Short mmCIF file of C-alpha atoms and ligand atoms in Angstrom, two decimals:
data_model
loop_
_atom_site.label_atom_id
_atom_site.label_comp_id
_atom_site.label_asym_id
_atom_site.label_seq_id
_atom_site.Cartn_x
_atom_site.Cartn_y
_atom_site.Cartn_z
CA MET H 1 79.97 123.96 90.50
CA PRO H 2 79.86 120.00 90.87
CA LYS H 3 76.21 118.92 91.96
CA PHE H 4 75.13 115.61 92.56
CA SER H 5 72.40 114.04 94.13
CA ARG H 6 73.01 110.35 94.55
CA VAL H 7 76.50 108.78 96.06
CA ALA H 8 77.55 105.51 96.05
CA ILE H 9 79.03 103.80 99.02
CA ALA H 10 82.01 101.65 97.60
CA ASN H 11 81.91 100.32 101.51
CA ARG H 12 80.12 98.17 103.87
CA GLY H 13 79.37 98.06 107.93
CA GLU H 14 79.48 101.07 110.55
CA VAL H 15 81.64 103.41 107.93
CA ALA H 16 78.53 102.70 105.66
CA VAL H 17 76.03 103.89 108.00
CA ARG H 18 77.91 107.11 108.95
CA ILE H 19 77.87 108.31 105.40
CA ILE H 20 74.46 107.43 105.15
CA LYS H 21 73.61 109.71 108.26
CA ALA H 22 76.02 112.58 106.61
CA CYS H 23 74.09 112.57 103.26
CA GLU H 24 70.42 111.55 104.48
CA GLU H 25 70.90 115.03 106.57
CA LEU H 26 72.91 116.38 103.40
CA GLY H 27 69.47 115.99 101.22
CA LEU H 28 71.27 113.11 99.26
CA GLU H 29 70.16 109.55 98.09
CA THR H 30 72.64 106.99 98.63
CA VAL H 31 73.17 103.77 96.71
CA LEU H 32 74.47 100.85 98.69
CA LEU H 33 77.32 99.10 96.44
CA HIS H 34 77.40 95.92 98.27
CA SER H 35 78.47 91.90 98.82
CA GLU H 36 75.64 89.12 98.08
CA ALA H 37 76.70 88.53 102.21
CA ASP H 38 75.62 92.18 103.52
CA ILE H 39 72.09 91.53 102.82
CA HIS H 40 71.91 91.38 106.16
CA SER H 41 72.99 94.70 107.60
CA ARG H 42 72.11 98.25 108.61
CA ALA H 43 73.63 99.94 105.77
CA PHE H 44 71.08 97.72 103.66
CA ARG H 45 68.52 98.87 105.72
CA MET H 46 69.01 102.36 105.43
CA ALA H 47 70.75 103.17 102.28
CA THR H 48 68.31 104.44 99.73
CA HIS H 49 69.05 102.12 96.63
CA LYS H 50 71.45 99.09 97.15
CA VAL H 51 72.75 97.49 94.12
CA CYS H 52 74.89 93.73 94.69
CA ILE H 53 78.51 94.09 92.86
CA GLY H 54 79.42 90.29 93.59
CA PRO H 55 79.60 87.53 95.94
CA ALA H 56 81.39 88.03 99.81
CA ALA H 57 84.78 87.41 98.30
CA THR H 58 86.51 90.98 98.79
CA ALA H 59 88.11 90.28 94.92
CA GLU H 60 85.22 89.71 93.71
CA SER H 61 83.65 92.54 95.43
CA TYR H 62 84.43 95.31 97.48
CA LEU H 63 87.87 95.42 95.89
CA ASN H 64 86.78 94.87 91.95
CA ILE H 65 87.24 98.66 90.50
CA GLU H 66 84.65 98.13 87.59
CA ALA H 67 81.94 96.31 89.99
CA ASN H 68 81.82 99.11 91.93
CA ILE H 69 81.83 101.98 89.16
CA GLN H 70 79.29 99.81 87.40
CA GLY H 71 77.19 98.92 90.26
CA ALA H 72 77.27 103.45 90.40
CA ILE H 73 76.56 103.70 87.29
CA ALA H 74 73.85 101.29 86.71
CA MET H 75 72.22 102.87 89.51
CA GLY H 76 72.28 106.35 88.70
CA ALA H 77 75.02 107.86 91.46
CA GLN H 78 77.39 110.71 90.58
CA ALA H 79 79.41 110.82 93.23
CA VAL H 80 81.36 108.05 94.98
CA HIS H 81 82.51 107.31 98.82
CA PRO H 82 84.49 105.60 99.43
CA GLY H 83 85.01 104.85 103.45
CA PHE H 84 87.91 103.70 104.64
CA GLY H 85 90.05 100.44 104.08
CA PHE H 86 89.35 99.04 100.22
CA LEU H 87 88.92 100.86 97.58
CA SER H 88 89.77 103.96 100.00
CA GLU H 89 93.38 104.73 99.02
CA ASN H 90 93.59 103.56 95.82
CA ALA H 91 94.78 106.15 93.05
CA ASP H 92 93.49 103.45 90.03
CA PHE H 93 90.05 103.20 91.80
CA ALA H 94 89.93 107.44 92.22
CA GLN H 95 90.92 107.56 88.43
CA ARG H 96 88.73 105.34 86.86
CA CYS H 97 85.54 107.22 89.07
CA GLU H 98 87.18 110.74 87.23
CA GLN H 99 87.24 108.50 83.88
CA ALA H 100 83.73 107.17 84.02
CA GLY H 101 82.56 111.05 85.28
CA LEU H 102 82.07 110.21 88.72
CA ILE H 103 83.20 112.20 91.70
CA PHE H 104 85.60 110.90 93.84
CA ILE H 105 84.81 112.02 97.27
CA GLY H 106 88.22 112.04 98.60
CA PRO H 107 91.61 113.54 97.02
CA SER H 108 92.72 113.40 93.49
CA HIS H 109 94.26 110.53 92.28
CA GLN H 110 97.31 112.22 91.58
CA SER H 111 97.24 113.30 95.75
CA ILE H 112 96.48 109.98 96.23
CA ARG H 113 99.57 108.51 94.27
CA THR H 114 102.28 111.12 96.02
CA LEU H 115 101.66 110.98 99.14
CA GLY H 116 99.25 107.47 99.73
CA ASP H 117 102.66 105.30 98.45
CA LYS H 118 104.63 105.85 101.58
CA VAL H 119 107.89 105.73 99.13
CA SER H 120 106.74 108.35 96.92
CA CYS H 121 105.93 110.04 99.71
CA LYS H 122 108.62 110.13 102.02
CA ALA H 123 110.40 111.63 99.23
CA LEU H 124 108.50 114.25 98.83
CA ALA H 125 108.99 114.52 102.75
CA LYS H 126 112.73 114.35 102.39
CA LYS H 127 112.96 116.79 99.52
CA ALA H 128 110.99 119.37 101.87
CA GLY H 129 113.50 118.78 104.83
CA LEU H 130 110.60 117.30 107.25
CA PRO H 131 111.57 114.73 110.01
CA LEU H 132 111.49 111.07 108.96
CA VAL H 133 112.16 108.07 110.78
CA PRO H 134 115.13 107.75 109.66
CA GLY H 135 115.54 104.40 107.13
CA TYR H 136 116.30 103.12 103.40
CA GLU H 137 113.49 103.45 100.34
CA GLY H 138 115.85 102.71 97.46
CA ALA H 139 115.40 101.44 94.67
CA ASP H 140 118.19 98.74 94.74
CA GLN H 141 116.09 95.75 96.09
CA THR H 142 118.97 93.27 95.64
CA LEU H 143 119.16 91.17 99.63
CA GLN H 144 123.11 92.09 99.94
CA THR H 145 122.12 96.29 99.54
CA LEU H 146 119.25 95.81 101.57
CA LEU H 147 121.61 94.31 103.90
CA LYS H 148 123.88 96.48 104.26
CA GLU H 149 121.63 99.17 104.30
CA VAL H 150 120.35 97.40 107.77
CA GLU H 151 123.56 97.92 109.30
CA VAL H 152 123.72 101.62 108.12
CA ILE H 153 120.17 102.15 109.68
CA GLY H 154 121.73 100.20 113.56
CA LEU H 155 119.19 97.43 115.34
CA PRO H 156 116.55 97.40 115.43
CA VAL H 157 114.73 97.49 111.82
CA ILE H 158 111.46 97.33 110.78
CA VAL H 159 111.08 96.14 106.72
CA LYS H 160 107.93 97.42 105.41
CA ALA H 161 105.94 96.03 102.04
CA ALA H 162 106.24 99.63 100.30
CA ALA H 163 102.61 98.89 99.18
CA GLY H 164 101.84 97.46 102.72
CA GLY H 165 99.12 98.89 104.89
CA GLY H 166 96.79 98.62 107.88
CA GLY H 167 99.91 97.21 110.36
CA ARG H 168 100.21 94.18 107.46
CA GLY H 169 103.69 93.24 105.96
CA MET H 170 106.24 94.45 108.57
CA LYS H 171 108.92 92.15 110.14
CA LEU H 172 111.23 93.21 112.75
CA ILE H 173 115.29 92.92 112.53
CA ARG H 174 116.73 92.68 116.08
CA GLN H 175 119.81 90.50 115.57
CA MET H 176 121.43 90.94 111.95
CA SER H 177 121.53 86.97 111.95
CA GLU H 178 117.88 87.12 111.88
CA ALA H 179 118.42 90.11 109.09
CA ALA H 180 118.35 88.10 105.63
CA GLU H 181 115.54 86.10 106.87
CA GLN H 182 113.14 88.74 107.59
CA ILE H 183 114.31 90.26 104.89
CA GLU H 184 112.87 87.66 102.59
CA SER H 185 110.04 86.81 104.66
CA ALA H 186 108.79 90.17 103.94
CA GLN H 187 109.26 90.39 100.77
CA ARG H 188 107.46 87.13 99.97
CA GLU H 189 104.41 88.23 102.21
CA ALA H 190 104.58 91.42 100.14
CA LYS H 191 103.86 90.22 97.10
CA SER H 192 101.18 87.87 97.61
CA ALA H 193 99.85 90.31 99.99
CA PHE H 194 100.06 93.75 97.93
CA GLY H 195 101.08 92.06 94.46
CA SER H 196 104.68 93.74 94.94
CA GLU H 197 107.45 92.36 96.26
CA ILE H 198 109.18 96.17 96.85
CA VAL H 199 109.89 96.87 100.61
CA PHE H 200 111.60 99.77 102.62
CA LEU H 201 113.50 100.19 105.73
CA GLU H 202 112.86 101.98 109.19
CA LYS H 203 114.69 102.30 112.02
CA TYR H 204 112.66 100.79 114.69
CA LEU H 205 111.04 102.74 117.63
CA ASP H 206 111.20 100.75 120.22
CA ARG H 207 109.19 103.04 123.01
CA ALA H 208 107.68 105.26 121.11
CA LYS H 209 103.92 106.73 120.98
CA HIS H 210 101.62 106.84 117.43
CA ILE H 211 100.45 110.39 117.34
CA GLU H 212 98.79 111.81 114.04
CA PHE H 213 96.75 115.26 112.55
CA GLN H 214 94.04 114.78 111.03
CA ILE H 215 94.63 117.47 108.07
CA PHE H 216 91.82 118.42 105.59
CA GLY H 217 92.11 120.92 102.34
CA ASP H 218 89.05 122.82 101.10
CA SER H 219 87.20 122.94 97.56
CA THR H 220 89.90 126.04 97.16
CA GLY H 221 93.22 123.64 98.36
CA LYS H 222 93.71 125.45 101.03
CA VAL H 223 94.74 122.68 104.49
CA MET H 224 94.69 122.92 107.78
CA HIS H 225 94.51 120.68 110.54
CA LEU H 226 92.37 120.00 112.82
CA PHE H 227 94.47 119.17 115.58
CA ASP H 228 95.81 115.84 116.70
CA ARG H 229 94.70 112.08 118.06
CA GLU H 230 97.09 109.48 119.73
CA CYS H 231 96.93 105.61 118.70
CA SER H 232 99.39 103.98 120.69
CA VAL H 233 96.90 101.14 122.15
CA GLN H 234 97.74 99.36 118.68
CA ARG H 235 98.25 95.07 118.63
CA ARG H 236 99.76 93.93 115.77
CA HIS H 237 100.68 97.00 115.40
CA GLN H 238 96.80 97.39 114.78
CA LYS H 239 94.69 99.65 116.58
CA ILE H 240 92.66 99.62 119.49
CA ILE H 241 91.79 102.95 121.70
CA GLU H 242 92.65 106.30 119.65
CA GLU H 243 91.73 109.73 121.30
CA ALA H 244 91.72 113.42 120.82
CA THR H 245 93.88 115.61 121.62
CA SER H 246 96.57 113.14 122.69
CA PRO H 247 97.72 113.65 126.26
CA SER H 248 101.90 113.14 125.16
CA LEU H 249 102.39 116.46 123.38
CA THR H 250 103.34 119.57 124.93
CA GLU H 251 101.83 122.87 123.32
CA ASP H 252 105.35 123.12 121.49
CA LEU H 253 105.19 120.04 119.91
CA ARG H 254 101.51 120.47 119.50
CA ARG H 255 102.53 123.55 117.18
CA LYS H 256 105.27 121.88 115.46
CA MET H 257 103.88 118.74 114.28
CA GLY H 258 100.70 120.32 113.17
CA GLU H 259 102.92 122.22 110.73
CA VAL H 260 104.60 119.41 108.95
CA ALA H 261 101.26 118.29 108.90
CA VAL H 262 100.04 121.35 106.81
CA THR H 263 103.06 121.75 104.69
CA LEU H 264 102.75 117.65 103.76
CA GLY H 265 99.42 117.97 103.19
CA THR H 266 99.99 121.97 101.07
CA LEU H 267 102.97 119.98 98.69
CA GLY H 268 100.81 117.41 97.97
CA LYS H 269 97.80 119.51 96.58
CA TYR H 270 95.66 118.08 99.48
CA LYS H 271 91.65 118.10 98.81
CA GLY H 272 88.89 116.16 101.68
CA ALA H 273 89.72 114.75 104.97
CA GLY H 274 93.35 112.71 105.55
CA THR H 275 96.04 112.11 108.41
CA VAL H 276 99.53 112.93 109.12
CA GLU H 277 101.14 109.75 110.86
CA PHE H 278 103.75 110.22 113.23
CA LEU H 279 106.26 108.41 115.77
CA LEU H 280 107.28 110.35 118.95
CA GLN H 281 110.11 109.30 120.80
CA ASP H 282 111.90 111.15 123.49
CA GLY H 283 110.19 114.34 122.89
CA GLN H 284 111.28 114.13 118.63
CA PHE H 285 108.91 113.45 116.22
CA TYR H 286 109.17 111.64 113.12
CA LEU H 287 106.38 111.51 110.34
CA LEU H 288 105.53 107.76 109.36
CA GLU H 289 103.14 108.00 106.57
CA VAL H 290 100.32 109.65 104.66
CA ASN H 291 96.35 107.99 104.92
CA THR H 292 94.59 109.37 102.46
CA ARG H 293 90.81 108.90 103.05
CA LEU H 294 88.27 109.29 106.77
CA GLN H 295 90.34 107.52 109.60
CA VAL H 296 88.44 104.79 111.57
CA GLU H 297 88.84 107.49 114.04
CA HIS H 298 87.54 110.32 113.03
CA PRO H 299 84.62 110.78 115.46
CA VAL H 300 87.09 111.35 118.40
CA THR H 301 88.29 114.49 116.27
CA GLU H 302 84.77 115.53 115.52
CA GLU H 303 83.94 115.35 119.45
CA VAL H 304 86.77 117.37 120.73
CA LEU H 305 85.69 120.45 117.81
CA GLY H 306 82.41 120.06 116.97
CA VAL H 307 82.69 119.36 113.24
CA ASP H 308 81.62 116.68 110.64
CA LEU H 309 84.38 115.45 108.54
CA VAL H 310 82.04 113.92 106.59
CA LYS H 311 79.73 116.15 105.62
CA MET H 312 82.71 118.33 104.78
CA GLN H 313 84.24 115.53 102.86
CA ILE H 314 81.13 115.90 100.88
CA LEU H 315 80.59 119.73 100.79
CA THR H 316 83.94 119.75 98.90
CA ALA H 317 83.31 117.11 96.64
CA GLN H 318 80.47 120.13 95.38
CA ASP H 319 82.92 122.59 96.05
CA LYS H 320 81.01 124.28 98.71
CA PHE H 321 83.37 124.15 101.42
CA VAL H 322 85.75 126.51 101.92
CA TRP H 323 87.87 127.07 105.72
CA ASN H 324 86.95 130.15 107.14
CA ASP H 325 89.95 132.08 107.96
CA ASN H 326 87.96 133.94 111.11
CA GLU H 327 87.02 131.07 113.06
CA ILE H 328 89.11 129.51 115.71
CA ARG H 329 88.85 126.06 116.12
CA ILE H 330 90.12 124.78 119.98
CA PRO H 331 89.74 121.59 120.67
CA ARG H 332 87.44 120.76 123.94
CA GLY H 333 87.44 118.26 126.63
CA HIS H 334 88.84 114.52 125.47
CA SER H 335 87.27 112.04 124.13
CA ILE H 336 87.69 108.08 123.20
CA GLU H 337 86.89 105.90 120.97
CA CYS H 338 86.94 101.98 121.45
CA ARG H 339 87.12 99.63 118.47
CA ILE H 340 84.87 96.70 119.47
CA TYR H 341 85.62 93.69 117.62
CA ALA H 342 84.05 90.63 117.07
CA GLU H 343 86.52 87.98 119.23
CA ASN H 344 87.12 85.80 121.64
CA SER H 345 89.58 87.92 124.29
CA TYR H 346 90.43 84.67 126.21
CA MET H 347 91.14 82.45 122.96
CA GLY H 348 93.76 84.98 121.85
CA GLY H 349 91.49 87.23 119.69
CA VAL H 350 89.85 84.36 117.41
CA PRO H 351 87.44 86.11 115.60
CA SER H 352 83.90 85.27 116.70
CA THR H 353 81.44 85.05 114.12
CA GLY H 354 77.10 84.01 113.90
CA LEU H 355 74.27 85.68 114.74
CA LEU H 356 73.56 88.25 116.77
CA GLY H 357 71.06 88.36 119.47
CA THR H 358 70.86 91.42 121.61
CA VAL H 359 72.41 94.67 120.95
CA HIS H 360 72.60 97.33 123.04
CA TRP H 361 74.16 100.24 123.43
CA PRO H 362 73.67 102.45 126.82
CA GLU H 363 71.93 105.73 126.46
CA GLY H 364 73.54 109.40 127.85
CA PRO H 365 75.18 112.36 127.57
CA ARG H 366 78.20 111.94 124.66
CA ARG H 367 77.92 108.97 124.27
CA ARG H 368 78.81 107.73 120.71
CA TYR H 369 78.17 104.66 118.70
CA GLU H 370 78.65 103.44 115.07
CA PHE H 371 77.82 100.08 114.66
CA GLY H 372 76.68 98.32 111.14
CA PHE H 373 74.81 95.94 112.50
CA ASP H 374 71.99 94.73 114.88
CA LYS H 375 70.20 91.92 116.40
CA GLY H 376 68.84 89.31 113.72
CA ASP H 377 72.59 90.60 111.43
CA THR H 378 74.66 87.80 110.75
CA ILE H 379 78.59 88.49 111.71
CA THR H 380 80.86 86.28 108.89
CA SER H 381 84.81 85.54 108.84
CA HIS H 382 84.65 87.39 104.95
CA TYR H 383 85.22 90.99 106.51
CA ASP H 384 86.90 92.69 109.42
CA PRO H 385 85.41 91.88 113.14
CA MET H 386 85.32 94.92 113.81
CA ILE H 387 82.09 95.24 114.49
CA ALA H 388 81.37 98.60 115.86
CA LYS H 389 83.18 101.54 117.40
CA ALA H 390 81.89 103.54 121.25
CA ILE H 391 83.17 106.95 121.69
CA VAL H 392 82.37 109.05 123.90
CA TRP H 393 83.19 112.57 125.33
CA ASP H 394 83.66 114.32 128.76
CA GLU H 395 85.20 117.53 129.93
CA SER H 396 88.78 116.16 130.90
CA ARG H 397 90.46 112.64 130.26
CA PRO H 398 90.09 110.88 133.66
CA ARG H 399 86.27 111.38 133.34
CA ALA H 400 86.44 110.23 129.38
CA ILE H 401 88.09 107.06 130.90
CA GLU H 402 85.70 106.47 133.38
CA LYS H 403 82.94 107.44 131.14
CA MET H 404 84.31 104.21 128.20
CA ILE H 405 84.75 102.10 131.30
CA ARG H 406 80.53 102.44 132.32
CA VAL H 407 79.54 102.76 128.94
CA LEU H 408 81.48 99.34 127.65
CA LYS H 409 80.37 97.59 130.81
CA ASP H 410 76.77 98.45 129.83
CA SER H 411 76.89 97.45 126.66
CA THR H 412 75.27 94.10 125.68
CA VAL H 413 76.10 92.06 122.36
CA PHE H 414 74.50 89.04 122.11
CA GLY H 415 75.90 85.58 120.01
CA VAL H 416 79.01 86.84 119.54
CA HIS H 417 81.68 86.61 121.45
CA THR H 418 83.67 91.13 121.64
CA ASN H 419 86.29 92.35 122.73
CA ILE H 420 84.86 94.38 125.33
CA PRO H 421 86.52 92.40 128.23
CA TYR H 422 89.48 93.13 127.25
CA LEU H 423 89.10 96.64 126.48
CA ILE H 424 88.21 97.20 130.05
CA GLU H 425 91.30 95.42 130.97
CA ILE H 426 93.65 97.99 129.12
CA LEU H 427 91.12 101.04 129.99
CA SER H 428 92.02 100.18 133.40
CA HIS H 429 95.26 99.99 133.36
CA PRO H 430 97.80 102.16 135.06
CA GLU H 431 100.35 103.38 131.81
CA PHE H 432 96.58 104.16 130.21
CA ILE H 433 95.27 106.06 132.85
CA ASP H 434 98.36 107.92 133.16
CA GLY H 435 98.97 108.49 129.46
CA THR H 436 102.93 107.04 129.23
CA MET H 437 101.68 103.86 126.76
CA THR H 438 103.64 103.12 124.29
CA THR H 439 102.61 101.16 120.77
CA ARG H 440 104.42 98.25 122.62
CA PHE H 441 102.08 98.42 126.15
CA ILE H 442 99.75 95.90 124.34
CA GLU H 443 103.05 93.26 124.37
CA LYS H 444 104.15 94.60 127.21
CA ASN H 445 100.68 93.90 129.61
CA PHE H 446 98.59 91.25 127.96
CA ALA H 447 101.37 89.47 125.66
CA ASP H 448 99.17 86.27 125.99
CA GLY H 449 95.94 88.28 125.51
CA LEU H 450 93.72 87.63 128.87
CA LYS H 451 93.42 85.35 131.34
CA SER H 452 89.66 84.42 132.30
CA LYS H 453 91.04 84.05 135.83
CA HIS H 454 92.02 88.63 135.90
CA VAL H 455 87.73 88.85 135.33
CA GLU H 456 86.19 85.82 136.58
CA ALA H 457 84.94 87.60 140.22
CA ASP H 458 83.59 90.33 138.02
CA ARG H 459 82.38 87.91 135.86
CA LYS H 460 80.48 85.86 138.03
CA LYS H 461 79.32 89.43 139.60
CA LEU H 462 78.02 90.61 136.68
CA SER H 463 76.31 87.32 135.28
CA GLN H 464 73.96 87.41 138.40
CA GLU H 465 73.43 91.32 137.93
CA VAL H 466 72.83 90.43 134.02
CA TYR H 467 70.26 87.88 135.39
CA LYS H 468 68.39 90.17 137.77
CA LYS H 469 67.98 92.69 135.23
CA PHE H 470 67.03 90.34 132.26
CA ILE H 471 64.18 88.39 134.85
CA ALA H 472 63.02 91.99 136.16
CA GLY H 473 62.29 93.42 133.06
CA GLY H 474 62.56 91.05 129.80
CA ALA H 475 64.64 90.64 127.20
CA GLY H 476 65.31 93.80 125.13
CA SER H 477 64.42 95.93 128.73
CA GLY H 478 67.74 97.34 127.95
CA VAL H 479 70.61 97.74 130.09
CA THR H 480 72.74 94.76 130.83
CA ALA H 481 76.70 93.86 131.68
CA SER H 482 79.07 93.08 128.80
CA ALA H 483 82.05 91.57 130.62
CA ALA H 484 80.12 88.32 131.32
CA THR H 485 77.92 88.05 128.34
CA THR H 486 81.58 87.84 126.31
CA SER H 487 82.40 85.54 128.53
CA GLU H 488 83.10 81.29 127.73
CA ASN H 489 81.50 80.14 130.20
CA SER H 490 78.49 82.36 130.41
CA PRO H 491 74.90 80.53 130.89
CA TRP H 492 73.68 84.11 128.86
CA LEU H 493 75.73 83.88 125.85
CA SER H 494 74.53 79.94 125.04
CA HIS H 495 71.00 81.02 126.30
CA TRP H 496 71.01 84.07 124.13
CA ARG H 497 73.01 82.89 120.81
CA GLY H 498 70.63 82.09 117.77
CA ILE H 499 68.26 84.82 118.60
P1 ADP T 501 100.41 100.82 108.38
O1 ADP T 501 100.20 101.63 106.93
O2 ADP T 501 100.40 99.33 107.89
O3 ADP T 501 99.25 101.18 108.88
P2 ADP T 501 102.66 102.05 109.74
O4 ADP T 501 103.42 102.83 108.66
O5 ADP T 501 100.94 103.31 110.22
O6 ADP T 501 102.18 101.00 109.17
O7 ADP T 501 102.57 102.09 110.77
C1 ADP T 501 101.60 101.04 111.35
C2 ADP T 501 102.21 100.82 113.29
O8 ADP T 501 103.51 100.47 113.15
C3 ADP T 501 103.12 102.54 113.62
O9 ADP T 501 101.51 102.97 114.41
C4 ADP T 501 103.50 101.23 114.80
O10 ADP T 501 102.41 100.77 115.85
C5 ADP T 501 104.70 100.70 114.33
N1 ADP T 501 105.24 101.15 113.70
C6 ADP T 501 105.52 101.76 111.89
N2 ADP T 501 106.71 101.69 111.65
C7 ADP T 501 107.72 101.70 112.99
C8 ADP T 501 108.72 102.23 113.29
N3 ADP T 501 109.74 102.99 112.12
N4 ADP T 501 109.33 101.55 114.84
C9 ADP T 501 108.40 101.26 115.69
N5 ADP T 501 107.16 101.33 115.09
C10 ADP T 501 107.23 101.00 113.87
#
């Protein structure tokens, strides 16, 4: 039975904090493998041990396999948790950990290669007769063949980088006249961003919903699913709001999709936490890809099922987690997660950086905040602008939406702009409220981002509320409103910036 008492964390920000908490609860020490830029962060302050593995640039630190391995070994860690992003889906990293005698908290490197690689995952699914988005993922990558395949599939078609991820490396072909240009541009981008110019083609489903299933393989290799999440609210193919369970599935669809997810996980000999992603359109579902890691939106699953996926991952790596056949898991109530980005929603979402002033997350029942930075920490331009996640649970979806809006209005992040006003607008939109949104919801309804006039009246009112609360209670007394504080013109933003 593999035992370990010290876990290295090859990540940063809120997910590093999430992993530290799980380790603490299991009585394990942690080693934070951090870059020079992250010494002012919650994870740095919370980890038992820390070691600097390189400069801010990700290629030299968080994406540098050897730097992570050497840091973990030097600090006496026996296991490595990769979090999400960075090296979490890198089969070479998982293999290198194994060679170095470190337990990789995740699936085997063979499973990552089979399921994590989009092309080989599709090949496996095709062989098993699972429903795929129609497309072409052949080895012949000549322009001539790709153009012919676009015609066979039928427009619109999406070109994707085989090694891509995070919503990047995709090009849409709506007309044959632009096909060659889009394919060549996708190949160029794929080469420079992911080091491989291999692309594949898929039919573009233009009124689809993004539905995914949480799968989990226990220490014995038994794969089960932990139900579904819907992540249709996306900007540039990146998720912004996620929920569990999906408001769009019938019980029949849920059962069928769950079975496909488990079949795929079992075929890929999956261990630990993974996500099988689907697109759902006109009552038909199509397999999209598998993410062989913990998912950013894992908390909504945890909230409706009462589980701790990170602890389950760690216990599986210790050969201590086995599914209990007698336990019936049924999701209860509804959970929503909002990704909070340091960006200016009034200026097309440009990233916002700087020193954080007061940060306050309003407490209350079934509200959860995953955040990596606090007052006095600096948000830099080196990394992803997601600085926190707000998660709520309530008895029903309408109540969860109301609670999330309340939570966002009562949250305070001073010093940088955030997308909080944007999130409030989305959550209040009729299409989100009735659950009919598709992955093109943002493109259709918020094509130009937020216009300050949309929230101008609200902003003025909220500014006054903020003023009253601060003058009455003094800084740090707690609850303030956020829509006002993130507006360009807010005196409170300029006043508090730099605290
Ligand atoms: P990544 O690995 O970069 O996240 P995915 O394949 O998971 O890429 O796709 C991300 C998002 O892009 C999906 O949730 C969906 O909104 C959109 N997308 C991807 N493929 C298609 C498709 N064939 N048709 C319509 N939308 C798609």
